[in-house]
Amino acid sequence: MEPTAHFTKTALPGIGARYDLDTQSGRHLSVVVHQDGRRVLGLHDPEDEDSCRDAAQLDPGESLALAGLLKPDPVRYLRQHVEIDLVTEHIPVTKRSPFAGRVLGATQARTKTGASIVAVLRRTDAVPSPTPDFRFAIGDVLVVVGTREGVDAVAELIAGG
């Protein structure tokens, strides 16, 4: 979602800055950002933008919480309106795995199961988006994304079942 509202900024020497927004409904809002991190949210009289009807002082934590509430979440919309049934699992490569010491491409995991190995965790490192020539080692943990059935099928494949 692209931002369409435009703020104006006014420097407030010794205090911080004031950001003003005129909404589509004709309301005038301002946020004064103090140098110490405090914010003051102001609601102005539509007839006189210099006349503040009400204000709420917010500390940095409150400002962050309010920002989280105000920020649109397009993924939430998708979750509510599109059925996405994906899971993520961590699957270990054990010494019993037929793929220990072999390359990712040999598993044909995506072709056989529809699930994807999106990363490999090795000791304290992570390898995101491993290529087909990535060689598995005993102790690797595969990060697999797919449907419940697909991820379970990858677990069975890697375990040698």
PDB file of C-alpha atoms in Angstrom:
ATOM      1  CA  MET A   1       0.000   0.000   0.000  1.00  0.00           C
ATOM      2  CA  GLU A   2       1.557   3.276  -1.146  1.00  0.00           C
ATOM      3  CA  PRO A   3       1.309   6.241   1.215  1.00  0.00           C
ATOM      4  CA  THR A   4      -0.933   8.947  -0.265  1.00  0.00           C
ATOM      5  CA  ALA A   5      -1.026  11.418   2.638  1.00  0.00           C
ATOM      6  CA  HIS A   6       1.588  14.145   2.768  1.00  0.00           C
ATOM      7  CA  PHE A   7       2.990  15.654   5.940  1.00  0.00           C
ATOM      8  CA  THR A   8       4.496  19.090   6.241  1.00  0.00           C
ATOM      9  CA  LYS A   9       7.422  19.480   8.609  1.00  0.00           C
ATOM     10  CA  THR A  10       8.190  22.526  10.701  1.00  0.00           C
ATOM     11  CA  ALA A  11      11.419  22.773  12.678  1.00  0.00           C
ATOM     12  CA  LEU A  12      10.929  23.713  16.333  1.00  0.00           C
ATOM     13  CA  PRO A  13      14.363  24.921  17.493  1.00  0.00           C
ATOM     14  CA  GLY A  14      15.262  23.614  20.924  1.00  0.00           C
ATOM     15  CA  ILE A  15      12.227  21.276  20.921  1.00  0.00           C
ATOM     16  CA  GLY A  16      12.288  19.054  17.820  1.00  0.00           C
ATOM     17  CA  ALA A  17       9.906  19.122  14.869  1.00  0.00           C
ATOM     18  CA  ARG A  18       6.184  19.341  14.152  1.00  0.00           C
ATOM     19  CA  TYR A  19       4.568  17.223  11.444  1.00  0.00           C
ATOM     20  CA  ASP A  20       1.147  18.284  10.155  1.00  0.00           C
ATOM     21  CA  LEU A  21      -1.404  16.286   8.184  1.00  0.00           C
ATOM     22  CA  ASP A  22      -4.700  17.413   6.701  1.00  0.00           C
ATOM     23  CA  THR A  23      -6.943  14.364   6.290  1.00  0.00           C
ATOM     24  CA  GLN A  24      -9.342  13.782   3.401  1.00  0.00           C
ATOM     25  CA  SER A  25     -12.212  14.366   5.817  1.00  0.00           C
ATOM     26  CA  GLY A  26     -10.905  17.858   6.576  1.00  0.00           C
ATOM     27  CA  ARG A  27      -9.324  17.159   9.981  1.00  0.00           C
ATOM     28  CA  HIS A  28      -5.963  18.657  10.894  1.00  0.00           C
ATOM     29  CA  LEU A  29      -3.594  16.483  12.925  1.00  0.00           C
ATOM     30  CA  SER A  30      -0.114  17.221  14.155  1.00  0.00           C
ATOM     31  CA  VAL A  31       2.639  15.287  15.842  1.00  0.00           C
ATOM     32  CA  VAL A  32       5.323  17.155  17.739  1.00  0.00           C
ATOM     33  CA  VAL A  33       8.448  15.011  17.975  1.00  0.00           C
ATOM     34  CA  HIS A  34      10.585  16.155  20.901  1.00  0.00           C
ATOM     35  CA  GLN A  35      14.341  15.713  20.927  1.00  0.00           C
ATOM     36  CA  ASP A  36      14.023  13.351  23.918  1.00  0.00           C
ATOM     37  CA  GLY A  37      11.764  10.964  21.958  1.00  0.00           C
ATOM     38  CA  ARG A  38       8.395  12.045  23.368  1.00  0.00           C
ATOM     39  CA  ARG A  39       5.590  12.673  20.907  1.00  0.00           C
ATOM     40  CA  VAL A  40       2.526  14.858  21.289  1.00  0.00           C
ATOM     41  CA  LEU A  41      -0.409  14.030  19.054  1.00  0.00           C
ATOM     42  CA  GLY A  42      -2.595  17.080  18.482  1.00  0.00           C
ATOM     43  CA  LEU A  43      -6.137  17.465  17.105  1.00  0.00           C
ATOM     44  CA  HIS A  44      -6.748  20.915  15.713  1.00  0.00           C
ATOM     45  CA  ASP A  45      -9.795  23.112  15.165  1.00  0.00           C
ATOM     46  CA  PRO A  46     -10.700  22.853  11.461  1.00  0.00           C
ATOM     47  CA  GLU A  47     -11.328  26.606  11.410  1.00  0.00           C
ATOM     48  CA  ASP A  48      -7.972  27.506  13.001  1.00  0.00           C
ATOM     49  CA  GLU A  49      -5.026  25.171  12.483  1.00  0.00           C
ATOM     50  CA  ASP A  50      -3.040  26.945  15.198  1.00  0.00           C
ATOM     51  CA  SER A  51      -5.717  26.181  17.772  1.00  0.00           C
ATOM     52  CA  CYS A  52      -5.218  22.726  19.256  1.00  0.00           C
ATOM     53  CA  ARG A  53      -8.489  21.200  20.555  1.00  0.00           C
ATOM     54  CA  ASP A  54      -6.881  18.315  22.358  1.00  0.00           C
ATOM     55  CA  ALA A  55      -3.493  16.648  22.665  1.00  0.00           C
ATOM     56  CA  ALA A  56      -2.098  13.378  23.936  1.00  0.00           C
ATOM     57  CA  GLN A  57       1.515  13.043  25.090  1.00  0.00           C
ATOM     58  CA  LEU A  58       3.081   9.680  24.239  1.00  0.00           C
ATOM     59  CA  ASP A  59       6.344   8.217  25.470  1.00  0.00           C
ATOM     60  CA  PRO A  60       8.496   6.315  22.924  1.00  0.00           C
ATOM     61  CA  GLY A  61       6.919   2.933  23.783  1.00  0.00           C
ATOM     62  CA  GLU A  62       3.393   4.294  23.481  1.00  0.00           C
ATOM     63  CA  SER A  63       4.311   5.953  20.168  1.00  0.00           C
ATOM     64  CA  LEU A  64       5.604   2.655  18.838  1.00  0.00           C
ATOM     65  CA  ALA A  65       2.475   0.800  19.973  1.00  0.00           C
ATOM     66  CA  LEU A  66       0.207   3.400  18.354  1.00  0.00           C
ATOM     67  CA  ALA A  67       2.223   3.294  15.130  1.00  0.00           C
ATOM     68  CA  GLY A  68       1.757  -0.481  15.014  1.00  0.00           C
ATOM     69  CA  LEU A  69      -1.989  -0.065  15.347  1.00  0.00           C
ATOM     70  CA  LEU A  70      -2.178   2.614  12.678  1.00  0.00           C
ATOM     71  CA  LYS A  71      -0.002   0.883  10.089  1.00  0.00           C
ATOM     72  CA  PRO A  72      -2.086  -1.134   7.599  1.00  0.00           C
ATOM     73  CA  ASP A  73      -1.199  -4.827   7.487  1.00  0.00           C
ATOM     74  CA  PRO A  74      -1.779  -6.168   3.945  1.00  0.00           C
ATOM     75  CA  VAL A  75      -0.842  -9.701   5.031  1.00  0.00           C
ATOM     76  CA  ARG A  76      -3.643  -9.674   7.629  1.00  0.00           C
ATOM     77  CA  TYR A  77      -6.073  -8.802   4.818  1.00  0.00           C
ATOM     78  CA  LEU A  78      -4.802 -11.755   2.792  1.00  0.00           C
ATOM     79  CA  ARG A  79      -5.143 -14.096   5.768  1.00  0.00           C
ATOM     80  CA  GLN A  80      -8.740 -12.982   6.253  1.00  0.00           C
ATOM     81  CA  HIS A  81      -9.746 -13.158   2.599  1.00  0.00           C
ATOM     82  CA  VAL A  82      -7.552 -15.813   1.016  1.00  0.00           C
ATOM     83  CA  GLU A  83      -7.150 -19.282   2.410  1.00  0.00           C
ATOM     84  CA  ILE A  84      -3.432 -19.952   2.718  1.00  0.00           C
ATOM     85  CA  ASP A  85      -2.655 -23.247   4.371  1.00  0.00           C
ATOM     86  CA  LEU A  86       1.136 -23.236   4.611  1.00  0.00           C
ATOM     87  CA  VAL A  87       3.265 -24.531   7.453  1.00  0.00           C
ATOM     88  CA  THR A  88       6.953 -24.272   8.261  1.00  0.00           C
ATOM     89  CA  GLU A  89       8.884 -27.098   9.890  1.00  0.00           C
ATOM     90  CA  HIS A  90      12.488 -27.740  10.922  1.00  0.00           C
ATOM     91  CA  ILE A  91      13.584 -31.195   9.749  1.00  0.00           C
ATOM     92  CA  PRO A  92      16.922 -32.635  10.919  1.00  0.00           C
ATOM     93  CA  VAL A  93      19.328 -34.539   8.684  1.00  0.00           C
ATOM     94  CA  THR A  94      20.385 -37.498  10.822  1.00  0.00           C
ATOM     95  CA  LYS A  95      23.031 -40.162  10.224  1.00  0.00           C
ATOM     96  CA  ARG A  96      20.191 -42.460   9.090  1.00  0.00           C
ATOM     97  CA  SER A  97      19.130 -40.080   6.319  1.00  0.00           C
ATOM     98  CA  PRO A  98      19.874 -41.330   2.822  1.00  0.00           C
ATOM     99  CA  PHE A  99      20.645 -37.688   1.917  1.00  0.00           C
ATOM    100  CA  ALA A 100      23.393 -37.048   4.501  1.00  0.00           C
ATOM    101  CA  GLY A 101      26.423 -36.082   2.388  1.00  0.00           C
ATOM    102  CA  ARG A 102      24.324 -35.734  -0.770  1.00  0.00           C
ATOM    103  CA  VAL A 103      23.171 -32.613  -2.598  1.00  0.00           C
ATOM    104  CA  LEU A 104      19.759 -30.974  -2.277  1.00  0.00           C
ATOM    105  CA  GLY A 105      18.936 -31.632  -5.933  1.00  0.00           C
ATOM    106  CA  ALA A 106      19.155 -35.389  -5.309  1.00  0.00           C
ATOM    107  CA  THR A 107      16.139 -35.212  -2.996  1.00  0.00           C
ATOM    108  CA  GLN A 108      13.796 -33.875  -5.710  1.00  0.00           C
ATOM    109  CA  ALA A 109      11.826 -32.675  -2.683  1.00  0.00           C
ATOM    110  CA  ARG A 110       9.824 -29.952  -4.423  1.00  0.00           C
ATOM    111  CA  THR A 111       8.988 -32.169  -7.406  1.00  0.00           C
ATOM    112  CA  LYS A 112       7.975 -35.130  -5.228  1.00  0.00           C
ATOM    113  CA  THR A 113       6.183 -33.272  -2.422  1.00  0.00           C
ATOM    114  CA  GLY A 114       5.352 -29.727  -3.537  1.00  0.00           C
ATOM    115  CA  ALA A 115       7.114 -28.376  -0.426  1.00  0.00           C
ATOM    116  CA  SER A 116      10.280 -26.281  -0.555  1.00  0.00           C
ATOM    117  CA  ILE A 117      13.499 -26.421   1.440  1.00  0.00           C
ATOM    118  CA  VAL A 118      13.946 -22.676   1.930  1.00  0.00           C
ATOM    119  CA  ALA A 119      16.981 -22.679   4.239  1.00  0.00           C
ATOM    120  CA  VAL A 120      19.476 -24.944   5.942  1.00  0.00           C
ATOM    121  CA  LEU A 121      20.635 -24.308   9.497  1.00  0.00           C
ATOM    122  CA  ARG A 122      24.154 -25.580  10.163  1.00  0.00           C
ATOM    123  CA  ARG A 123      25.667 -25.131  13.620  1.00  0.00           C
ATOM    124  CA  THR A 124      25.540 -21.359  14.081  1.00  0.00           C
ATOM    125  CA  ASP A 125      25.047 -20.470  10.398  1.00  0.00           C
ATOM    126  CA  ALA A 126      22.012 -20.274   8.170  1.00  0.00           C
ATOM    127  CA  VAL A 127      22.049 -20.837   4.429  1.00  0.00           C
ATOM    128  CA  PRO A 128      18.967 -19.197   2.928  1.00  0.00           C
ATOM    129  CA  SER A 129      17.698 -20.419  -0.449  1.00  0.00           C
ATOM    130  CA  PRO A 130      20.163 -23.288  -0.872  1.00  0.00           C
ATOM    131  CA  THR A 131      20.925 -24.173  -4.488  1.00  0.00           C
ATOM    132  CA  PRO A 132      20.458 -27.702  -5.900  1.00  0.00           C
ATOM    133  CA  ASP A 133      24.211 -28.360  -5.509  1.00  0.00           C
ATOM    134  CA  PHE A 134      24.162 -27.589  -1.762  1.00  0.00           C
ATOM    135  CA  ARG A 135      25.541 -30.646   0.081  1.00  0.00           C
ATOM    136  CA  PHE A 136      23.744 -31.754   3.262  1.00  0.00           C
ATOM    137  CA  ALA A 137      25.711 -32.746   6.349  1.00  0.00           C
ATOM    138  CA  ILE A 138      24.659 -34.784   9.375  1.00  0.00           C
ATOM    139  CA  GLY A 139      23.222 -32.366  11.916  1.00  0.00           C
ATOM    140  CA  ASP A 140      21.864 -29.896   9.353  1.00  0.00           C
ATOM    141  CA  VAL A 141      18.340 -28.710  10.017  1.00  0.00           C
ATOM    142  CA  LEU A 142      16.205 -28.063   6.949  1.00  0.00           C
ATOM    143  CA  VAL A 143      13.639 -25.269   7.026  1.00  0.00           C
ATOM    144  CA  VAL A 144      10.755 -26.543   4.915  1.00  0.00           C
ATOM    145  CA  VAL A 145       7.655 -24.626   3.788  1.00  0.00           C
ATOM    146  CA  GLY A 146       4.576 -26.129   2.190  1.00  0.00           C
ATOM    147  CA  THR A 147       1.230 -27.701   2.897  1.00  0.00           C
ATOM    148  CA  ARG A 148       0.999 -29.941   5.945  1.00  0.00           C
ATOM    149  CA  GLU A 149       1.025 -32.992   3.660  1.00  0.00           C
ATOM    150  CA  GLY A 150       3.980 -31.722   1.623  1.00  0.00           C
ATOM    151  CA  VAL A 151       6.101 -30.902   4.659  1.00  0.00           C
ATOM    152  CA  ASP A 152       5.314 -34.285   6.210  1.00  0.00           C
ATOM    153  CA  ALA A 153       6.345 -35.935   2.930  1.00  0.00           C
ATOM    154  CA  VAL A 154       9.704 -34.084   2.968  1.00  0.00           C
ATOM    155  CA  ALA A 155      10.277 -35.223   6.573  1.00  0.00           C
ATOM    156  CA  GLU A 156       9.617 -38.818   5.536  1.00  0.00           C
ATOM    157  CA  LEU A 157      11.847 -38.462   2.452  1.00  0.00           C
ATOM    158  CA  ILE A 158      14.766 -36.993   4.429  1.00  0.00           C
ATOM    159  CA  ALA A 159      14.361 -39.629   7.164  1.00  0.00           C
ATOM    160  CA  GLY A 160      14.552 -42.362   4.517  1.00  0.00           C
ATOM    161  CA  GLY A 161      10.994 -43.610   4.824  1.00  0.00           C
TER     162      GLY A 161
END
